[in-house]
């Protein structure tokens, strides 16, 4: 099993550009999550999903959108990138809402 | 212990010593707690978890203690090794405004001196 796979690993965006961060898991987990981690800080929940077709907002959803058309994939969309969205983004999945398995992250800079 | 801010609290220990990393949580309704280890440039890795109906749980070289009275969680690492150097996060799970998801602390950096 590859676990949770995130692409790309690094990306630089200009203000106002859009992009999609990809996340895929091969563990047949129902629960999937997107967190962001600012330097020296903990992880803040952006969006999560408890199954295909179901998504919910987390603590910091503004400026982001998600979709969950399959169990395996949970892409995160940034429509109008802003400097405040410079962060490291982690996708995670889990069998229930407890023990999460994380990907290796996407480092995003918005300049 | 845990704190909010730009500068992570740091615990520096000698190789072979025991380490204790502390975490305070605020939600008395939290019923599940978990510790993660994050090495530089990597995603968080699961270490150990505990439910609120327990006050201690042991793993390989690690022990988690839960004190619900004072809302305090600690991670003990026995015979700390250089490979244990990382940032450690605690997280809690509780129902909050209809959402049940892990809420993370800001982390503690563990530095192991050879």
PDB file of N, CA, C and O in Angstrom, chain A residues 50-104:
ATOM      1  N   UNK A  50     -16.577  12.393   5.260  1.00  0.00           N
ATOM      2  CA  UNK A  50     -16.825  11.104   5.919  1.00  0.00           C
ATOM      3  C   UNK A  50     -17.193  10.017   4.919  1.00  0.00           C
ATOM      4  O   UNK A  50     -17.469   8.890   5.312  1.00  0.00           O
ATOM      5  N   UNK A  51     -17.195  10.367   3.648  1.00  0.00           N
ATOM      6  CA  UNK A  51     -17.477   9.383   2.620  1.00  0.00           C
ATOM      7  C   UNK A  51     -17.682  10.054   1.283  1.00  0.00           C
ATOM      8  O   UNK A  51     -17.834  11.293   1.214  1.00  0.00           O
ATOM      9  N   UNK A  52     -17.693   9.271   0.224  1.00  0.00           N
ATOM     10  CA  UNK A  52     -17.879   9.828  -1.118  1.00  0.00           C
ATOM     11  C   UNK A  52     -19.183  10.610  -1.181  1.00  0.00           C
ATOM     12  O   UNK A  52     -20.225  10.154  -0.702  1.00  0.00           O
ATOM     13  N   UNK A  53     -19.095  11.819  -1.737  1.00  0.00           N
ATOM     14  CA  UNK A  53     -20.253  12.670  -1.893  1.00  0.00           C
ATOM     15  C   UNK A  53     -20.585  13.532  -0.693  1.00  0.00           C
ATOM     16  O   UNK A  53     -21.524  14.337  -0.736  1.00  0.00           O
ATOM     17  N   UNK A  54     -19.811  13.399   0.402  1.00  0.00           N
ATOM     18  CA  UNK A  54     -20.093  14.148   1.633  1.00  0.00           C
ATOM     19  C   UNK A  54     -18.855  14.940   2.037  1.00  0.00           C
ATOM     20  O   UNK A  54     -17.783  14.367   2.227  1.00  0.00           O
ATOM     21  N   UNK A  55     -18.996  16.258   2.149  1.00  0.00           N
ATOM     22  CA  UNK A  55     -17.900  17.096   2.621  1.00  0.00           C
ATOM     23  C   UNK A  55     -18.426  18.092   3.644  1.00  0.00           C
ATOM     24  O   UNK A  55     -19.606  18.479   3.587  1.00  0.00           O
ATOM     25  N   UNK A  56     -17.549  18.492   4.558  1.00  0.00           N
ATOM     26  CA  UNK A  56     -17.928  19.456   5.593  1.00  0.00           C
ATOM     27  C   UNK A  56     -16.775  20.402   5.879  1.00  0.00           C
ATOM     28  O   UNK A  56     -15.605  20.036   5.747  1.00  0.00           O
ATOM     29  N   UNK A  57     -17.133  21.615   6.309  1.00  0.00           N
ATOM     30  CA  UNK A  57     -16.129  22.616   6.639  1.00  0.00           C
ATOM     31  C   UNK A  57     -15.468  22.300   7.962  1.00  0.00           C
ATOM     32  O   UNK A  57     -16.090  21.798   8.883  1.00  0.00           O
ATOM     33  N   UNK A  58     -14.182  22.655   8.011  1.00  0.00           N
ATOM     34  CA  UNK A  58     -13.445  22.558   9.253  1.00  0.00           C
ATOM     35  C   UNK A  58     -13.318  23.919   9.898  1.00  0.00           C
ATOM     36  O   UNK A  58     -14.191  24.775   9.766  1.00  0.00           O
ATOM     37  N   UNK A  59     -12.202  24.123  10.555  1.00  0.00           N
ATOM     38  CA  UNK A  59     -11.963  25.352  11.320  1.00  0.00           C
ATOM     39  C   UNK A  59     -11.649  26.556  10.425  1.00  0.00           C
ATOM     40  O   UNK A  59     -12.032  27.685  10.720  1.00  0.00           O
ATOM     41  N   UNK A  60     -10.929  26.325   9.304  1.00  0.00           N
ATOM     42  CA  UNK A  60     -10.452  27.417   8.446  1.00  0.00           C
ATOM     43  C   UNK A  60     -10.773  27.154   6.976  1.00  0.00           C
ATOM     44  O   UNK A  60      -9.879  27.040   6.141  1.00  0.00           O
ATOM     45  N   UNK A  61     -12.055  27.101   6.576  1.00  0.00           N
ATOM     46  CA  UNK A  61     -12.396  26.716   5.204  1.00  0.00           C
ATOM     47  C   UNK A  61     -12.354  27.846   4.166  1.00  0.00           C
ATOM     48  O   UNK A  61     -12.357  27.577   2.952  1.00  0.00           O
ATOM     49  N   UNK A  62     -12.317  29.109   4.632  1.00  0.00           N
ATOM     50  CA  UNK A  62     -12.432  30.222   3.687  1.00  0.00           C
ATOM     51  C   UNK A  62     -11.280  30.241   2.690  1.00  0.00           C
ATOM     52  O   UNK A  62     -10.112  30.161   3.050  1.00  0.00           O
ATOM     53  N   UNK A  63     -11.639  30.373   1.400  1.00  0.00           N
ATOM     54  CA  UNK A  63     -10.647  30.423   0.332  1.00  0.00           C
ATOM     55  C   UNK A  63     -10.354  29.067  -0.284  1.00  0.00           C
ATOM     56  O   UNK A  63      -9.528  28.968  -1.198  1.00  0.00           O
ATOM     57  N   UNK A  64     -11.030  28.027   0.200  1.00  0.00           N
ATOM     58  CA  UNK A  64     -10.787  26.663  -0.277  1.00  0.00           C
ATOM     59  C   UNK A  64     -12.106  25.992  -0.653  1.00  0.00           C
ATOM     60  O   UNK A  64     -13.165  26.351  -0.146  1.00  0.00           O
ATOM     61  N   UNK A  65     -11.990  24.999  -1.532  1.00  0.00           N
ATOM     62  CA  UNK A  65     -13.118  24.138  -1.848  1.00  0.00           C
ATOM     63  C   UNK A  65     -12.629  22.713  -2.008  1.00  0.00           C
ATOM     64  O   UNK A  65     -11.470  22.482  -2.355  1.00  0.00           O
ATOM     65  N   UNK A  66     -13.518  21.769  -1.756  1.00  0.00           N
ATOM     66  CA  UNK A  66     -13.164  20.363  -1.907  1.00  0.00           C
ATOM     67  C   UNK A  66     -14.291  19.629  -2.617  1.00  0.00           C
ATOM     68  O   UNK A  66     -15.415  20.137  -2.738  1.00  0.00           O
ATOM     69  N   UNK A  67     -13.967  18.444  -3.077  1.00  0.00           N
ATOM     70  CA  UNK A  67     -14.960  17.531  -3.627  1.00  0.00           C
ATOM     71  C   UNK A  67     -14.544  16.115  -3.270  1.00  0.00           C
ATOM     72  O   UNK A  67     -13.368  15.847  -3.018  1.00  0.00           O
ATOM     73  N   UNK A  68     -15.510  15.211  -3.226  1.00  0.00           N
ATOM     74  CA  UNK A  68     -15.180  13.818  -2.917  1.00  0.00           C
ATOM     75  C   UNK A  68     -16.083  12.929  -3.787  1.00  0.00           C
ATOM     76  O   UNK A  68     -17.135  12.463  -3.367  1.00  0.00           O
ATOM     77  N   UNK A  69     -15.659  12.742  -5.014  1.00  0.00           N
ATOM     78  CA  UNK A  69     -16.461  11.952  -5.945  1.00  0.00           C
ATOM     79  C   UNK A  69     -16.166  10.458  -5.826  1.00  0.00           C
ATOM     80  O   UNK A  69     -16.990   9.626  -6.237  1.00  0.00           O
ATOM     81  N   UNK A  70     -15.011  10.109  -5.286  1.00  0.00           N
ATOM     82  CA  UNK A  70     -14.660   8.698  -5.073  1.00  0.00           C
ATOM     83  C   UNK A  70     -14.140   8.515  -3.653  1.00  0.00           C
ATOM     84  O   UNK A  70     -13.745   9.486  -2.991  1.00  0.00           O
ATOM     85  N   UNK A  71     -14.098   7.284  -3.189  1.00  0.00           N
ATOM     86  CA  UNK A  71     -13.539   7.011  -1.862  1.00  0.00           C
ATOM     87  C   UNK A  71     -12.047   7.344  -1.823  1.00  0.00           C
ATOM     88  O   UNK A  71     -11.531   7.798  -0.812  1.00  0.00           O
ATOM     89  N   UNK A  72     -11.357   7.151  -2.939  1.00  0.00           N
ATOM     90  CA  UNK A  72      -9.900   7.266  -2.963  1.00  0.00           C
ATOM     91  C   UNK A  72      -9.386   8.700  -3.005  1.00  0.00           C
ATOM     92  O   UNK A  72      -8.308   8.984  -2.502  1.00  0.00           O
ATOM     93  N   UNK A  73     -10.105   9.607  -3.641  1.00  0.00           N
ATOM     94  CA  UNK A  73      -9.547  10.931  -3.944  1.00  0.00           C
ATOM     95  C   UNK A  73     -10.268  12.062  -3.208  1.00  0.00           C
ATOM     96  O   UNK A  73     -11.493  12.060  -3.097  1.00  0.00           O
ATOM     97  N   UNK A  74      -9.478  13.039  -2.778  1.00  0.00           N
ATOM     98  CA  UNK A  74     -10.047  14.179  -2.040  1.00  0.00           C
ATOM     99  C   UNK A  74      -9.232  15.420  -2.401  1.00  0.00           C
ATOM    100  O   UNK A  74      -8.392  15.879  -1.640  1.00  0.00           O
ATOM    101  N   UNK A  75      -9.476  16.020  -3.561  1.00  0.00           N
ATOM    102  CA  UNK A  75      -8.703  17.195  -3.985  1.00  0.00           C
ATOM    103  C   UNK A  75      -9.127  18.463  -3.261  1.00  0.00           C
ATOM    104  O   UNK A  75     -10.307  18.636  -2.926  1.00  0.00           O
ATOM    105  N   UNK A  76      -8.152  19.347  -3.055  1.00  0.00           N
ATOM    106  CA  UNK A  76      -8.383  20.643  -2.413  1.00  0.00           C
ATOM    107  C   UNK A  76      -8.124  21.733  -3.450  1.00  0.00           C
ATOM    108  O   UNK A  76      -7.059  21.786  -4.044  1.00  0.00           O
ATOM    109  N   UNK A  77      -9.094  22.614  -3.635  1.00  0.00           N
ATOM    110  CA  UNK A  77      -9.013  23.655  -4.656  1.00  0.00           C
ATOM    111  C   UNK A  77      -8.819  25.021  -4.005  1.00  0.00           C
ATOM    112  O   UNK A  77      -9.550  25.381  -3.081  1.00  0.00           O
ATOM    113  N   UNK A  78      -7.820  25.769  -4.522  1.00  0.00           N
ATOM    114  CA  UNK A  78      -7.649  27.172  -4.166  1.00  0.00           C
ATOM    115  C   UNK A  78      -8.032  27.987  -5.386  1.00  0.00           C
ATOM    116  O   UNK A  78      -7.426  27.836  -6.451  1.00  0.00           O
ATOM    117  N   UNK A  79      -9.050  28.828  -5.267  1.00  0.00           N
ATOM    118  CA  UNK A  79      -9.544  29.544  -6.438  1.00  0.00           C
ATOM    119  C   UNK A  79      -8.785  30.844  -6.699  1.00  0.00           C
ATOM    120  O   UNK A  79      -8.426  31.127  -7.825  1.00  0.00           O
ATOM    121  N   UNK A  80      -8.562  31.655  -5.702  1.00  0.00           N
ATOM    122  CA  UNK A  80      -7.862  32.933  -5.838  1.00  0.00           C
ATOM    123  C   UNK A  80      -6.793  32.982  -4.750  1.00  0.00           C
ATOM    124  O   UNK A  80      -7.050  33.416  -3.637  1.00  0.00           O
ATOM    125  N   UNK A  81      -5.604  32.518  -5.114  1.00  0.00           N
ATOM    126  CA  UNK A  81      -4.570  32.378  -4.101  1.00  0.00           C
ATOM    127  C   UNK A  81      -4.194  33.724  -3.474  1.00  0.00           C
ATOM    128  O   UNK A  81      -4.072  34.745  -4.171  1.00  0.00           O
ATOM    129  N   UNK A  82      -4.009  33.696  -2.169  1.00  0.00           N
ATOM    130  CA  UNK A  82      -3.620  34.882  -1.405  1.00  0.00           C
ATOM    131  C   UNK A  82      -2.381  34.551  -0.577  1.00  0.00           C
ATOM    132  O   UNK A  82      -2.170  33.385  -0.218  1.00  0.00           O
ATOM    133  N   UNK A  83      -1.555  35.560  -0.243  1.00  0.00           N
ATOM    134  CA  UNK A  83      -0.361  35.294   0.570  1.00  0.00           C
ATOM    135  C   UNK A  83      -0.661  34.570   1.882  1.00  0.00           C
ATOM    136  O   UNK A  83       0.161  33.791   2.369  1.00  0.00           O
ATOM    137  N   UNK A  84      -1.853  34.806   2.432  1.00  0.00           N
ATOM    138  CA  UNK A  84      -2.223  34.150   3.697  1.00  0.00           C
ATOM    139  C   UNK A  84      -2.382  32.636   3.548  1.00  0.00           C
ATOM    140  O   UNK A  84      -2.454  31.917   4.557  1.00  0.00           O
ATOM    141  N   UNK A  85      -2.413  32.161   2.313  1.00  0.00           N
ATOM    142  CA  UNK A  85      -2.542  30.727   2.077  1.00  0.00           C
ATOM    143  C   UNK A  85      -1.182  30.033   1.915  1.00  0.00           C
ATOM    144  O   UNK A  85      -1.127  28.822   1.686  1.00  0.00           O
ATOM    145  N   UNK A  86      -0.119  30.803   2.078  1.00  0.00           N
ATOM    146  CA  UNK A  86       1.216  30.206   2.131  1.00  0.00           C
ATOM    147  C   UNK A  86       1.293  29.319   3.371  1.00  0.00           C
ATOM    148  O   UNK A  86       1.106  29.796   4.495  1.00  0.00           O
ATOM    149  N   UNK A  87       1.543  28.037   3.159  1.00  0.00           N
ATOM    150  CA  UNK A  87       1.503  27.085   4.256  1.00  0.00           C
ATOM    151  C   UNK A  87       1.948  25.713   3.739  1.00  0.00           C
ATOM    152  O   UNK A  87       2.225  25.540   2.552  1.00  0.00           O
ATOM    153  N   UNK A  88       2.008  24.763   4.633  1.00  0.00           N
ATOM    154  CA  UNK A  88       2.183  23.366   4.247  1.00  0.00           C
ATOM    155  C   UNK A  88       0.842  22.680   4.432  1.00  0.00           C
ATOM    156  O   UNK A  88       0.220  22.791   5.495  1.00  0.00           O
ATOM    157  N   UNK A  89       0.401  21.989   3.404  1.00  0.00           N
ATOM    158  CA  UNK A  89      -0.914  21.357   3.416  1.00  0.00           C
ATOM    159  C   UNK A  89      -0.755  19.844   3.541  1.00  0.00           C
ATOM    160  O   UNK A  89       0.005  19.217   2.804  1.00  0.00           O
ATOM    161  N   UNK A  90      -1.487  19.284   4.498  1.00  0.00           N
ATOM    162  CA  UNK A  90      -1.453  17.850   4.728  1.00  0.00           C
ATOM    163  C   UNK A  90      -2.827  17.253   4.506  1.00  0.00           C
ATOM    164  O   UNK A  90      -3.831  17.745   5.030  1.00  0.00           O
ATOM    165  N   UNK A  91      -2.836  16.178   3.759  1.00  0.00           N
ATOM    166  CA  UNK A  91      -4.030  15.375   3.598  1.00  0.00           C
ATOM    167  C   UNK A  91      -3.903  14.162   4.507  1.00  0.00           C
ATOM    168  O   UNK A  91      -2.786  13.668   4.760  1.00  0.00           O
ATOM    169  N   UNK A  92      -5.010  13.690   5.029  1.00  0.00           N
ATOM    170  CA  UNK A  92      -4.998  12.523   5.901  1.00  0.00           C
ATOM    171  C   UNK A  92      -6.244  11.692   5.642  1.00  0.00           C
ATOM    172  O   UNK A  92      -7.263  12.190   5.148  1.00  0.00           O
ATOM    173  N   UNK A  93      -6.156  10.418   5.993  1.00  0.00           N
ATOM    174  CA  UNK A  93      -7.324   9.550   5.895  1.00  0.00           C
ATOM    175  C   UNK A  93      -7.395   8.664   7.122  1.00  0.00           C
ATOM    176  O   UNK A  93      -6.397   8.483   7.836  1.00  0.00           O
ATOM    177  N   UNK A  94      -8.573   8.132   7.373  1.00  0.00           N
ATOM    178  CA  UNK A  94      -8.728   7.243   8.516  1.00  0.00           C
ATOM    179  C   UNK A  94      -9.916   6.326   8.317  1.00  0.00           C
ATOM    180  O   UNK A  94     -10.841   6.627   7.555  1.00  0.00           O
ATOM    181  N   UNK A  95      -9.882   5.209   9.036  1.00  0.00           N
ATOM    182  CA  UNK A  95     -10.997   4.261   9.010  1.00  0.00           C
ATOM    183  C   UNK A  95     -12.205   4.841   9.760  1.00  0.00           C
ATOM    184  O   UNK A  95     -13.343   4.724   9.320  1.00  0.00           O
ATOM    185  N   UNK A  96     -11.904   5.504  10.899  1.00  0.00           N
ATOM    186  CA  UNK A  96     -12.954   6.185  11.654  1.00  0.00           C
ATOM    187  C   UNK A  96     -12.524   7.631  11.805  1.00  0.00           C
ATOM    188  O   UNK A  96     -11.699   8.123  11.039  1.00  0.00           O
ATOM    189  N   UNK A  97     -13.004   8.339  12.813  1.00  0.00           N
ATOM    190  CA  UNK A  97     -12.624   9.744  12.960  1.00  0.00           C
ATOM    191  C   UNK A  97     -11.508   9.905  13.974  1.00  0.00           C
ATOM    192  O   UNK A  97     -11.355  10.955  14.580  1.00  0.00           O
ATOM    193  N   UNK A  98     -10.700   8.859  14.134  1.00  0.00           N
ATOM    194  CA  UNK A  98      -9.681   8.926  15.166  1.00  0.00           C
ATOM    195  C   UNK A  98      -8.286   8.835  14.590  1.00  0.00           C
ATOM    196  O   UNK A  98      -7.728   9.818  14.151  1.00  0.00           O
ATOM    197  N   UNK A  99      -7.690   7.711  14.551  1.00  0.00           N
ATOM    198  CA  UNK A  99      -6.297   7.562  14.129  1.00  0.00           C
ATOM    199  C   UNK A  99      -6.134   7.897  12.656  1.00  0.00           C
ATOM    200  O   UNK A  99      -6.527   7.141  11.772  1.00  0.00           O
ATOM    201  N   UNK A 100      -5.531   9.074  12.392  1.00  0.00           N
ATOM    202  CA  UNK A 100      -5.353   9.545  11.027  1.00  0.00           C
ATOM    203  C   UNK A 100      -3.995   9.128  10.477  1.00  0.00           C
ATOM    204  O   UNK A 100      -2.995   9.131  11.201  1.00  0.00           O
ATOM    205  N   UNK A 101      -3.977   8.833   9.180  1.00  0.00           N
ATOM    206  CA  UNK A 101      -2.731   8.565   8.462  1.00  0.00           C
ATOM    207  C   UNK A 101      -2.494   9.755   7.531  1.00  0.00           C
ATOM    208  O   UNK A 101      -3.362  10.088   6.736  1.00  0.00           O
ATOM    209  N   UNK A 102      -1.318  10.341   7.632  1.00  0.00           N
ATOM    210  CA  UNK A 102      -1.024  11.564   6.898  1.00  0.00           C
ATOM    211  C   UNK A 102      -0.166  11.305   5.670  1.00  0.00           C
ATOM    212  O   UNK A 102       0.681  10.400   5.641  1.00  0.00           O
ATOM    213  N   UNK A 103      -0.354  12.166   4.654  1.00  0.00           N
ATOM    214  CA  UNK A 103       0.553  12.216   3.527  1.00  0.00           C
ATOM    215  C   UNK A 103       1.788  13.020   3.888  1.00  0.00           C
ATOM    216  O   UNK A 103       1.921  13.522   5.010  1.00  0.00           O
ATOM    217  N   UNK A 104       2.686  13.178   2.931  1.00  0.00           N
ATOM    218  CA  UNK A 104       3.964  13.850   3.202  1.00  0.00           C
ATOM    219  C   UNK A 104       3.891  15.359   3.006  1.00  0.00           C
ATOM    220  O   UNK A 104       4.862  16.061   3.268  1.00  0.00           O
TER     221      UNK A 104
END
